[in-house]
Amino acid sequence: MAFSALFFSPKSSLPKMLPARPLTPKFRHFSLPLLRCSSTSPPAASFDLRGYWTSLIPQIESQLEAALPVRFPERIFEAMRYSVLAGGGKRAPPIMCIAACELVGGDRSAAFPTACALEMVHAASLVHDDLPCFDAAPLRRGRPSTHARFGVDMAVLAGDALFPLAYSHVVARTPQDLVPPATLLRALAEIARAVGSTGMAAGQFLDITGAAAAGEANVVAVLEKKFGEMAECSAACGGILGGAGEEETEGLRRYGRAVGVLYELVDDILMEEAGSNGKMRSNASVVVALGMDRAMEMLEELRAKAKRALQRFGDKYGDRVLPLYSFVDYAVERGFVVEAEGEGKAASAASATAAGAGDGNGDIGVDGNCGPSGE
Amino acid sequence: MAFSALFFSPKSSLPKMLPARPLTPKFRHFSLPLLRCSSTSPPAASFDLRGYWTSLIPQIESQLEAALPVRFPERIFEAMRYSVLAGGGKRAPPIMCIAACELVGGDRSAAFPTACALEMVHAASLVHDDLPCFDAAPLRRGRPSTHARFGVDMAVLAGDALFPLAYSHVVARTPQDLVPPATLLRALAEIARAVGSTGMAAGQFLDITGAAAAGEANVVAVLEKKFGEMAECSAACGGILGGAGEEETEGLRRYGRAVGVLYELVDDILMEEAGSNGKMRSNASVVVALGMDRAMEMLEELRAKAKRALQRFGDKYGDRVLPLYSFVDYAVERGFVVEAEGEGKAASAASATAAGAGDGNGDIGVDGNCGPSGE
């Protein structure tokens, strides 16, 4: 199986991240793996992640739009729609969910409603994270955050309403002929675990209480809870809905957790590189707490960890592992731009700017555009 | 079937509500139905609701306690435990859920995890309702509200974590041999609908935006959303888990909605009678918006509506309808005291006081003790 070679291939030596601006010496420590995520001239083991991703976005947007009609009481729905739809988003959780489902041989229709539900849950958690009592973020995706636009009360309500809407959506929309009820219950339990008191809520708590200041293990714990859980849940749900057993689901959990943390870590590094004053960063900044050198080491460790978690899938499923595999490198390289409006508008490369990094508060894949690297 | 007579029995003429303090002339408009909820010398059609209720409480407390262990991160769990366990509560939603399950012939074990989950959801909604951006309630159940005790951030987190815990609890604890997965999904969807953007979240929104000032239809709409949904969901979930079909479930929804609004309306009347300044009331006060006379009329309308919704169950299931039937009169009479600590400590009658009415903000059955009437 060619995938063993792929997983242990020697790294290429050229740093391709952030090519649109001068790389600092620190970034020159970077080295990329053999596999590249490009839609042009793909090498043998390459995969057009950009094409895969952008082809799914219109469907995701369309389902989210339909799930959030404006109806009475209008203002709640407006706040919910604003939180989920306005300004778009890369829809990374849904993409990961669908890719995991297809990896294990599932029909993407089985995962689609849960994929969209994950985006609702993701948006809800960001709306609450942005509240004045937590991150006090005035902006999200370059626009006023939900509480800044609609008021704190409406932001609390919008989040409170998006969580149950996600559950309703999964139950109402998942094709019964593709997903047995018992399987659907497992997926719902997975989402509940991820957002709950040992998951993202714990991450938010640890972040606001400054746990990240207490050494590497604590920084990692905060990152895993606050940022790893969503990706972990996305990959696990996709696997479950695609028919994965417990062991495979566990592998997908490890993969997702590593990628979620990796994505945030890269955002953190990019903000440091861009000279951010750290104002909008999570308290759990590896760069601030442990320094850039350790951050760069951790980046490579996480990238390797995520790929290791996929190895068994590569051996078993062959090419079907490529979407998730290439997602790992995308998390580091941000090699293309994804636009939420879909309909083929994606993939216009943009120069890296300070604003090009994520908001530094957990919005995986949004505005995290680091310039072209698919060349 | 004797129940037809029971549903259309002439009312007795003595007002028994609030006997421990002088009744105002307005309260003398009251008349009670034939059926009384007493544990002493029960007449033919009476039912020992107090005994039924208090016998269930220790099990409910025990399951809630077990579902909320103190573990890392401790402060979240402390806030969650405080919200659900401290100061007790009458556990009216769980009792209604279990009674509805048993009504349609279900084993109470089938409903127990969902019953406890409803209490978690109920507590979570109260914690968020109490936040400074909504009701700004410093007290709940006679103690500092969760945000007053733990801070706004922890209150938001505790609520955010209790909702998913409820879902996890239902999935993990419901006996698989009693409840098919598809049935459990229906119950979960019911909970999601109740707390969501067309349910309790809508009620909170309508309340804070003062919709109740715009006439009776709007007052009722707010009350149904904010207070009726929880009881509606409790009765419907119990029915679903007990094996009710769609038509029976719909009947239970109507019943629950009427009882939930009735309970709040009686709290409102009691506060007015006690000379409350209305400070802690919901904006959607029927007494304030429409006057005491209309409030008293609505009370009787709701009582009749709730009992009408039960009529078909009485005809079909006989005595098994009595717990839910007597609950209607309890909502009006508050004929006994339920203590959350359980273990047979319940049923000590207390004099009615202003504090004896509910907090006026949706905590059905808590502190709503209006003196003895089981005599």
XYZ file of C-alpha atoms in Angstrom:
750
model
C 0.000 0.000 0.000
C 1.413 3.300 -1.092
C 0.203 5.040 1.995
C 2.898 3.751 4.257
C 5.385 5.609 2.138
C 3.194 8.659 2.200
C 3.056 8.710 5.967
C 6.750 8.333 6.424
C 7.967 10.310 3.450
C 10.926 12.615 3.950
C 9.882 16.205 4.264
C 10.530 18.646 1.529
C 12.803 21.419 2.581
C 11.164 24.587 1.298
C 8.924 26.507 3.627
C 5.800 27.264 1.659
C 3.749 28.813 4.360
C 3.068 32.508 4.157
C 4.896 32.972 0.902
C 3.307 36.328 0.209
C 5.283 38.056 2.886
C 8.835 37.742 4.110
C 9.326 34.748 6.321
C 11.031 35.269 9.599
C 13.985 33.125 10.444
C 11.769 31.187 12.782
C 9.465 30.224 9.986
C 12.421 28.896 8.090
C 12.483 26.091 10.605
C 9.383 24.881 8.849
C 9.510 22.046 6.455
C 6.634 20.624 4.525
C 5.685 17.044 3.909
C 5.748 15.509 0.509
C 1.999 15.652 0.121
C 0.769 18.989 -1.115
C -2.775 20.251 -1.273
C -3.080 21.683 -4.702
C -5.590 21.596 -7.467
C -2.961 22.099 -10.120
C -0.578 19.493 -11.463
C -1.162 17.053 -8.678
C 1.670 14.681 -7.956
C 0.926 11.015 -7.536
C -0.243 11.221 -3.942
C -1.698 14.691 -4.002
C -5.310 15.544 -3.528
C -7.397 18.492 -4.639
C -8.619 19.449 -1.209
C -9.648 22.837 -2.460
C -11.919 21.290 -5.077
C -13.347 18.781 -2.612
C -13.999 21.473 -0.048
C -15.472 24.107 -2.293
C -17.731 21.629 -4.031
C -19.378 20.871 -0.706
C -19.843 24.424 0.498
C -22.869 25.396 -1.611
C -24.773 22.381 -0.275
C -23.803 23.190 3.308
C -24.800 26.829 2.908
C -28.047 25.844 1.310
C -28.954 23.438 4.116
C -27.981 25.946 6.807
C -30.017 28.625 5.067
C -33.054 26.358 4.899
C -32.685 25.366 8.553
C -32.724 28.982 9.640
C -35.727 30.657 8.054
C -36.753 34.026 9.375
C -39.935 33.415 11.298
C -41.566 34.498 14.497
C -40.002 35.742 16.675
C -37.943 37.257 13.894
C -35.206 38.867 15.932
C -34.033 35.589 17.434
C -33.848 34.034 14.001
C -32.047 37.088 12.677
C -29.458 36.769 15.442
C -29.130 33.030 14.798
C -28.791 33.565 11.064
C -26.256 36.325 11.608
C -24.232 34.023 13.839
C -24.247 31.129 11.394
C -24.607 32.646 7.940
C -23.371 36.239 7.922
C -19.830 36.652 6.785
C -19.606 33.029 5.926
C -17.039 30.718 7.286
C -14.986 27.933 5.860
C -17.306 25.315 7.308
C -14.330 23.265 8.405
C -16.312 21.163 10.931
C -18.856 20.046 8.312
C -16.135 19.308 5.776
C -14.229 17.202 8.283
C -17.409 15.367 9.257
C -18.307 14.545 5.668
C -14.747 13.542 4.823
C -14.633 11.180 7.812
C -17.941 9.639 6.791
C -16.753 9.063 3.249
C -13.432 7.765 4.490
C -15.045 4.769 6.163
C -17.307 4.129 3.196
C -20.416 6.058 4.257
C -22.677 7.978 1.919
C -22.188 11.692 2.466
C -25.958 12.102 2.726
C -25.774 10.191 5.992
C -23.472 12.819 7.471
C -24.822 15.973 5.896
C -27.404 16.980 8.501
C -24.958 16.328 11.330
C -22.288 18.231 9.429
C -24.573 21.244 9.278
C -25.559 20.773 12.907
C -21.885 20.894 13.835
C -21.644 24.280 12.152
C -24.604 25.472 14.241
C -22.988 24.188 17.431
C -19.677 25.708 16.383
C -21.334 29.073 15.745
C -23.231 28.893 19.038
C -20.076 28.253 20.999
C -18.327 31.151 19.288
C -21.247 33.498 20.004
C -21.056 32.665 23.706
C -17.253 32.728 23.744
C -17.370 36.262 22.323
C -19.609 37.543 25.141
C -18.293 40.325 27.353
C -18.022 37.943 30.299
C -15.596 35.754 28.338
C -13.469 36.956 25.437
C -15.295 40.288 25.042
C -14.699 40.098 21.320
C -16.152 43.002 19.348
C -15.469 41.292 16.031
C -15.980 37.891 14.526
C -15.149 37.074 10.940
C -14.332 40.735 10.441
C -17.830 41.880 11.399
C -19.371 42.882 14.703
C -19.782 39.823 16.888
C -23.343 38.753 17.591
C -23.535 40.502 20.965
C -22.003 43.658 19.492
C -24.620 43.625 16.747
C -27.707 42.372 18.611
C -26.960 42.926 22.289
C -25.800 40.535 24.984
C -29.282 39.222 25.691
C -29.908 38.271 22.078
C -26.466 36.715 21.804
C -27.127 34.511 24.821
C -30.502 33.547 23.370
C -29.113 32.920 19.888
C -26.518 30.547 21.312
C -29.083 28.888 23.550
C -31.354 28.356 20.548
C -28.683 27.170 18.125
C -27.629 24.249 20.297
C -31.081 22.624 20.353
C -31.660 23.503 16.711
C -28.610 21.421 15.922
C -30.139 18.411 17.697
C -33.507 18.929 16.043
C -31.856 19.227 12.667
C -29.959 15.976 13.060
C -33.044 14.057 14.157
C -35.342 15.546 11.527
C -33.027 15.549 8.532
C -30.843 12.456 8.726
C -32.013 9.893 6.162
C -33.493 7.022 8.124
C -32.621 4.527 5.436
C -28.938 5.358 5.748
C -28.526 5.779 9.487
C -30.098 3.462 12.064
C -31.568 5.315 15.069
C -29.048 3.758 17.441
C -26.215 5.148 15.316
C -27.794 8.564 15.298
C -28.005 8.463 19.090
C -24.259 7.812 19.204
C -23.621 10.869 17.057
C -25.878 13.036 19.211
C -24.109 11.832 22.336
C -20.797 12.705 20.712
C -21.939 16.277 20.090
C -23.294 16.590 23.623
C -20.008 15.374 25.062
C -17.981 17.761 22.940
C -19.853 20.902 23.951
C -20.395 19.941 27.575
C -18.734 20.301 30.938
C -15.774 18.095 30.093
C -15.444 19.489 26.571
C -15.690 22.967 25.134
C -17.348 24.434 28.234
C -14.397 23.159 30.242
C -12.030 24.727 27.732
C -13.705 28.086 28.022
C -13.580 27.856 31.807
C -9.905 26.911 31.850
C -9.143 29.714 29.422
C -10.851 32.452 31.417
C -9.309 31.256 34.650
C -5.837 31.524 33.168
C -5.002 27.854 33.491
C -2.792 28.169 30.436
C -0.260 30.157 32.432
C 0.599 27.066 34.444
C 2.907 25.271 32.051
C 2.789 23.327 28.832
C 0.461 20.573 29.967
C -2.106 23.157 30.931
C -1.767 25.148 27.733
C -2.302 21.975 25.774
C -5.262 21.007 27.950
C -6.957 24.336 27.266
C -6.271 24.115 23.547
C -7.547 20.561 23.376
C -10.750 21.431 25.185
C -11.401 24.773 23.620
C -10.275 24.077 20.075
C -9.651 20.363 19.716
C -13.089 19.192 20.791
C -14.952 20.626 17.828
C -12.705 18.983 15.284
C -12.577 15.772 17.305
C -16.347 15.676 17.410
C -16.611 16.457 13.705
C -14.340 13.624 12.678
C -15.888 11.173 15.146
C -19.452 11.988 14.115
C -18.588 11.537 10.480
C -17.038 8.172 11.225
C -19.958 7.035 13.342
C -22.487 8.035 10.702
C -20.425 6.323 8.030
C -20.459 3.093 9.970
C -17.120 3.184 11.797
C -16.645 0.881 14.752
C -15.436 2.038 18.142
C -11.761 1.584 17.356
C -11.933 3.519 14.113
C -13.995 6.222 15.791
C -11.315 6.498 18.440
C -8.696 6.971 15.732
C -10.780 9.714 14.186
C -11.095 11.374 17.586
C -7.310 11.454 17.952
C -6.973 12.827 14.446
C -9.575 15.541 14.936
C -8.209 16.651 18.290
C -4.699 17.028 16.893
C -5.894 18.968 13.842
C -8.097 21.293 15.909
C -5.207 22.209 18.182
C -2.841 22.442 15.240
C -5.112 24.886 13.458
C -5.314 27.154 16.486
C -1.588 26.912 17.086
C -0.861 28.016 13.531
C -3.264 30.938 13.935
C -1.375 31.853 17.073
C 1.975 31.700 15.299
C 0.652 33.738 12.386
C -0.603 36.426 14.712
C 2.764 36.608 16.411
C 4.533 36.781 13.070
C 2.212 39.540 11.932
C 3.018 41.562 15.010
C -0.350 41.183 16.643
C -0.515 42.694 20.055
C -2.316 39.604 21.205
C -5.417 41.524 22.171
C -7.866 39.141 20.569
C -5.942 36.013 21.316
C -7.059 33.218 23.470
C -5.297 33.310 26.802
C -4.048 29.891 25.909
C -1.407 31.069 23.482
C 1.427 28.631 23.116
C 3.588 31.363 21.628
C 3.029 33.659 24.595
C 3.229 30.942 27.233
C 6.025 28.815 25.825
C 7.710 30.879 23.141
C 7.917 30.621 19.364
C 10.519 27.874 19.285
C 8.380 25.524 21.318
C 5.336 26.523 19.291
C 7.088 25.517 16.103
C 8.124 22.199 17.630
C 4.592 21.541 18.774
C 3.323 22.345 15.312
C 5.389 19.548 13.843
C 4.484 17.191 16.663
C 0.784 17.813 16.103
C 1.084 17.446 12.371
C 2.832 14.115 12.836
C 0.303 13.037 15.448
C -2.626 13.781 13.178
C -1.077 11.858 10.334
C -0.188 8.929 12.548
C -3.830 8.721 13.574
C -4.731 8.339 9.895
C -2.199 5.701 9.063
C -4.446 2.723 9.674
C -7.134 4.332 7.578
C -4.699 4.835 4.751
C -3.667 1.208 4.904
C -7.282 0.078 4.880
C -9.067 2.592 2.693
C -6.384 3.842 0.321
C -7.063 7.110 -1.472
C -10.144 7.790 0.584
C -7.878 9.011 3.382
C -6.568 11.858 1.261
C -9.178 14.512 2.156
C -8.450 14.180 5.871
C -4.748 13.748 5.270
C -4.437 16.863 3.157
C -6.513 18.757 5.701
C -3.588 18.400 8.114
C -1.263 20.225 5.782
C -3.915 22.768 5.013
C -4.109 23.526 8.711
C -0.446 24.485 8.568
C -0.125 25.979 5.129
C -3.508 27.589 4.544
C -2.712 27.047 0.910
C -5.956 28.373 -0.523
C -8.899 30.554 0.272
C -12.322 29.122 0.926
C -15.254 31.427 0.561
C -18.485 30.573 2.239
C -20.670 31.863 -0.535
C -19.650 28.793 -2.466
C -20.822 28.313 -6.046
C -17.316 28.019 -7.319
C -16.218 31.369 -6.014
C -13.642 29.827 -3.758
C -9.982 29.408 -4.319
C -8.967 32.961 -5.056
C -5.665 33.275 -3.344
C -5.050 36.251 -1.118
C -2.029 37.810 0.405
C -1.345 37.079 3.975
C -2.078 39.878 6.376
C -2.414 40.151 10.080
C -6.154 39.932 9.622
C -5.533 36.914 7.480
C -4.913 34.823 10.529
C -7.898 33.520 12.400
C -9.425 35.727 15.036
C -7.324 33.850 17.522
C -10.409 32.776 19.339
C -11.335 29.502 17.931
C -13.001 30.125 14.642
C -11.282 27.369 12.778
C -10.817 28.050 9.143
C -12.375 31.465 9.009
C -10.265 34.249 7.629
C -7.325 32.032 8.206
C -5.987 32.704 4.758
C -2.273 32.761 4.534
C -1.678 33.412 0.934
C -1.168 31.126 -2.011
C 0.930 28.076 -1.577
C -0.606 25.749 -4.042
C 1.900 26.737 -6.607
C -66.288 4.638 32.985
C -66.491 6.778 36.080
C -64.135 9.332 34.645
C -66.705 11.012 32.494
C -68.545 11.948 35.642
C -65.324 13.090 37.193
C -64.523 15.412 34.327
C -67.925 17.007 34.346
C -68.670 16.954 38.028
C -70.263 20.017 39.562
C -67.708 22.062 41.388
C -67.732 22.239 45.103
C -68.387 25.703 46.387
C -65.782 26.281 49.085
C -62.578 27.990 48.135
C -59.794 25.926 49.653
C -56.864 27.740 48.198
C -54.689 29.719 50.538
C -56.641 28.768 53.648
C -53.920 29.876 56.040
C -54.505 33.536 55.343
C -57.625 35.605 54.790
C -58.950 35.286 51.290
C -59.694 38.416 49.428
C -63.108 38.798 47.907
C -61.570 38.053 44.564
C -60.376 34.697 45.724
C -63.887 33.862 46.787
C -64.746 33.614 43.134
C -62.785 30.401 43.232
C -64.501 27.099 43.297
C -62.844 23.740 43.461
C -63.655 20.622 41.540
C -64.927 17.486 43.187
C -61.593 15.749 42.983
C -59.278 16.640 45.841
C -55.622 15.830 46.160
C -55.236 14.533 49.650
C -53.494 11.668 51.311
C -56.038 11.460 54.098
C -59.462 9.877 53.852
C -59.520 9.829 50.113
C -62.951 9.851 48.549
C -63.700 7.439 45.757
C -62.103 9.427 42.986
C -59.345 11.053 45.001
C -55.687 10.364 44.593
C -52.745 10.662 46.955
C -50.685 12.923 44.721
C -48.551 13.893 47.660
C -47.611 10.288 48.320
C -46.982 9.587 44.643
C -44.860 12.687 44.265
C -42.777 12.373 47.387
C -42.118 8.701 46.800
C -40.422 9.584 43.508
C -38.301 12.455 44.754
C -35.530 10.500 46.467
C -34.910 8.541 43.261
C -34.847 11.703 41.199
C -32.457 13.410 43.613
C -30.261 10.372 43.691
C -30.029 10.156 39.907
C -29.368 13.895 39.570
C -26.698 13.692 42.240
C -25.000 10.797 40.467
C -25.162 12.589 37.121
C -23.377 15.616 38.542
C -20.254 14.419 40.317
C -17.680 17.003 41.251
C -14.805 16.456 38.898
C -12.353 18.453 36.849
C -12.876 21.300 36.218
C -14.509 21.437 39.635
C -15.923 24.947 39.520
C -18.112 24.228 36.511
C -19.500 21.154 38.194
C -20.015 23.088 41.413
C -22.006 25.712 39.516
C -23.997 23.026 37.725
C -24.686 21.186 40.971
C -25.671 24.400 42.675
C -28.082 25.168 39.858
C -29.707 21.760 39.915
C -29.309 20.426 43.441
C -28.884 23.279 45.913
C -32.041 24.362 47.587
C -33.921 21.527 46.020
C -36.985 21.990 43.974
C -40.232 20.154 43.647
C -39.056 18.382 40.531
C -42.388 19.004 38.878
C -41.121 18.365 35.327
C -39.754 14.914 36.202
C -42.911 14.006 38.110
C -45.099 15.014 35.182
C -42.902 13.072 32.781
C -43.045 9.916 34.866
C -46.783 10.238 35.454
C -47.406 10.620 31.720
C -45.285 7.562 30.999
C -47.171 5.474 33.533
C -50.489 6.831 32.297
C -50.048 5.233 28.883
C -48.793 2.006 30.375
C -45.051 2.573 30.303
C -42.581 1.408 32.908
C -41.337 4.391 34.885
C -37.760 3.208 34.354
C -38.223 4.062 30.695
C -38.891 7.689 31.578
C -36.607 8.197 34.537
C -33.443 9.365 32.755
C -35.427 11.762 30.590
C -37.304 12.956 33.664
C -34.000 13.852 35.298
C -32.735 15.387 32.072
C -35.793 17.624 32.036
C -34.831 18.881 35.463
C -31.354 19.692 34.161
C -32.808 21.543 31.179
C -35.271 23.302 33.464
C -32.465 24.380 35.788
C -30.315 25.505 32.869
C -33.085 27.673 31.470
C -33.664 29.243 34.888
C -29.955 29.966 35.311
C -29.861 31.820 32.007
C -33.217 33.517 32.643
C -31.827 34.887 35.900
C -28.828 36.521 34.184
C -28.440 40.291 34.454
C -29.232 40.683 30.753
C -32.649 39.072 31.277
C -34.488 38.947 34.589
C -31.492 40.101 36.670
C -32.717 37.889 39.484
C -30.501 37.926 42.562
C -32.389 35.032 44.144
C -33.651 31.642 43.075
C -35.313 29.238 45.456
C -34.556 31.634 48.251
C -30.821 31.495 47.656
C -28.468 33.555 45.530
C -29.054 32.763 41.880
C -26.235 30.980 40.093
C -24.768 34.144 38.593
C -25.007 35.927 41.952
C -23.152 33.068 43.586
C -20.632 32.101 40.888
C -20.465 35.084 38.548
C -22.074 35.709 35.185
C -19.430 33.808 33.254
C -19.866 30.661 35.312
C -23.641 30.948 35.103
C -23.509 31.116 31.318
C -21.159 28.136 31.279
C -23.222 26.141 33.767
C -26.312 26.604 31.629
C -24.398 25.818 28.458
C -23.081 22.639 30.045
C -26.367 21.478 31.583
C -28.199 21.376 28.263
C -25.824 18.881 26.648
C -25.519 16.933 29.888
C -29.257 16.385 29.683
C -28.904 14.889 26.205
C -25.959 12.745 27.235
C -27.844 11.524 30.270
C -30.868 10.460 28.240
C -28.762 8.571 25.712
C -26.516 6.924 28.279
C -29.080 6.023 30.943
C -32.307 5.089 29.207
C -32.776 1.308 29.368
C -32.369 0.022 25.837
C -34.651 -2.913 26.473
C -37.509 -0.594 27.345
C -37.092 2.192 24.830
C -36.265 1.621 21.154
C -33.674 4.076 19.791
C -36.207 5.624 17.403
C -38.484 6.407 20.346
C -35.610 7.968 22.242
C -34.838 10.166 19.267
C -38.429 11.436 19.360
C -38.044 12.351 23.016
C -34.753 14.139 22.369
C -36.323 16.076 19.507
C -39.156 17.041 21.841
C -36.712 18.493 24.357
C -34.807 20.331 21.634
C -38.017 21.840 20.307
C -39.130 22.948 23.769
C -35.955 24.813 24.650
C -35.314 26.221 21.185
C -36.072 29.272 19.124
C -39.774 28.587 18.865
C -40.061 27.445 22.479
C -38.569 28.687 25.720
C -35.969 30.881 24.009
C -38.815 32.578 22.153
C -40.670 33.041 25.426
C -37.689 34.692 27.031
C -37.267 36.947 24.029
C -40.931 37.941 24.000
C -40.802 38.573 27.723
C -37.791 40.876 27.643
C -39.145 42.777 24.678
C -42.354 43.523 26.518
C -44.630 41.685 24.110
C -46.945 40.922 27.002
C -48.034 44.546 27.127
C -49.794 44.156 23.797
C -52.991 42.481 24.887
C -54.256 39.143 26.117
C -53.186 37.065 23.125
C -49.638 38.261 23.592
C -49.622 37.701 27.341
C -50.809 34.174 26.773
C -48.254 33.639 24.012
C -45.435 34.663 26.340
C -46.736 32.489 29.159
C -47.148 29.499 26.867
C -43.638 29.843 25.502
C -41.889 30.764 28.692
C -43.751 28.564 31.141
C -45.966 26.192 29.184
C -43.229 24.632 27.081
C -41.426 22.926 29.946
C -44.564 21.213 31.209
C -45.709 20.438 27.681
C -42.382 18.830 26.930
C -42.419 16.909 30.212
C -45.822 15.382 29.572
C -45.106 14.682 25.918
C -41.747 13.037 26.636
C -43.313 10.830 29.278
C -45.994 9.765 26.844
C -43.552 9.090 24.041
C -41.304 7.008 26.274
C -44.294 5.108 27.585
C -45.359 4.208 24.072
C -47.983 6.837 23.280
C -48.883 7.380 19.655
C -48.915 10.783 17.987
C -52.506 11.562 18.904
C -52.033 10.730 22.561
C -48.794 12.656 22.627
C -50.618 15.646 21.201
C -53.190 15.376 23.984
C -50.413 15.315 26.548
C -48.877 18.379 24.943
C -52.144 20.271 25.321
C -52.435 19.120 28.905
C -48.893 20.091 29.823
C -49.055 23.491 28.184
C -52.227 24.379 30.047
C -50.838 23.206 33.390
C -47.567 25.071 32.925
C -49.355 28.335 32.229
C -51.855 27.660 35.005
C -49.085 27.162 37.524
C -47.429 30.444 36.609
C -50.744 32.260 36.592
C -51.507 31.061 40.110
C -48.051 32.187 41.246
C -48.814 35.558 39.746
C -52.159 35.774 41.544
C -50.589 34.714 44.815
C -47.939 37.390 44.531
C -50.553 40.007 43.880
C -52.590 38.798 46.846
C -49.514 38.881 49.030
C -48.869 42.475 48.072
C -45.751 41.805 46.073
C -44.398 44.851 44.384
C -43.938 42.778 41.297
C -40.217 43.304 41.262
C -39.333 39.703 40.592
C -42.249 38.958 38.367
C -42.129 38.011 34.778
C -43.121 40.927 32.590
C -45.859 38.673 31.339
C -48.087 39.076 34.357
C -51.723 38.455 33.565
C -52.712 40.226 36.754
C -50.750 43.335 35.845
C -51.666 43.294 32.167
C -55.286 42.242 32.349
C -56.354 42.615 35.944
C -57.262 40.180 38.697
C -60.759 39.453 37.440
C -59.515 38.265 34.088
C -56.714 36.370 35.786
C -59.247 34.464 37.851
C -61.317 33.673 34.782
C -58.281 32.465 32.928
C -57.374 30.290 35.870
C -60.638 28.422 35.560
C -60.368 28.254 31.796
C -56.923 26.738 32.015
C -57.971 24.296 34.694
C -60.865 23.159 32.517
C -58.650 23.007 29.451
C -56.092 20.820 31.179
C -58.767 18.446 32.393
C -60.442 18.291 29.002
C -57.130 17.247 27.509
C -57.083 14.318 29.929
C -60.594 13.161 29.299
C -59.775 10.636 26.611
C -57.030 9.216 28.794
C -59.474 8.833 31.654
C -61.881 7.003 29.419
C -59.154 4.693 28.168
C -56.871 4.198 31.127
C -59.097 4.671 34.155
C -57.386 5.405 37.449
C -54.037 5.814 35.812
C -55.061 9.320 34.815
C -55.346 10.416 38.429
C -51.756 11.595 38.979
C -51.932 14.007 36.055
C -55.515 14.929 36.853
C -54.799 15.773 40.460
C -51.735 17.723 39.367
C -54.082 20.242 37.774
C -55.763 20.958 41.065
C -52.439 20.996 42.828
C -51.326 23.729 40.445
C -54.197 25.830 41.744
C -54.415 24.781 45.356
C -50.815 24.023 46.279
C -52.342 21.732 48.824
C -49.136 20.316 50.233
C -45.449 20.977 50.520
C -42.916 18.990 48.573
C -39.383 18.998 49.841
C -36.614 18.114 47.489
C -34.581 16.287 50.090
C -37.139 13.536 49.822
C -36.848 10.499 52.074
C -40.327 10.975 53.387
C -39.671 14.442 54.686
C -42.240 15.956 52.398
C -45.759 16.897 53.167
C -45.220 19.172 56.118
C -47.756 21.862 55.555
C -46.666 25.465 55.775
C -48.466 28.706 56.031
C -48.805 30.716 52.936
C -46.559 33.708 52.745
C -45.516 36.031 50.035
C -42.364 34.027 49.705
C -44.556 30.999 49.519
C -45.476 31.803 45.977
C -43.033 30.875 43.262
C -40.335 33.323 42.422
C -42.586 34.571 39.709
C -40.041 33.704 37.121
C -40.835 30.274 35.990
C -39.626 27.920 38.639
C -42.655 25.705 38.615
C -43.291 24.029 41.881
C -40.472 25.537 43.853
C -41.375 27.384 46.992
C -44.857 27.507 45.633
C -46.310 26.359 48.893
C -49.603 27.857 49.716
C -50.493 26.234 52.945
C -52.393 23.139 53.843
C -55.493 22.257 51.969
C -55.457 18.540 52.181
C -57.594 18.681 55.214
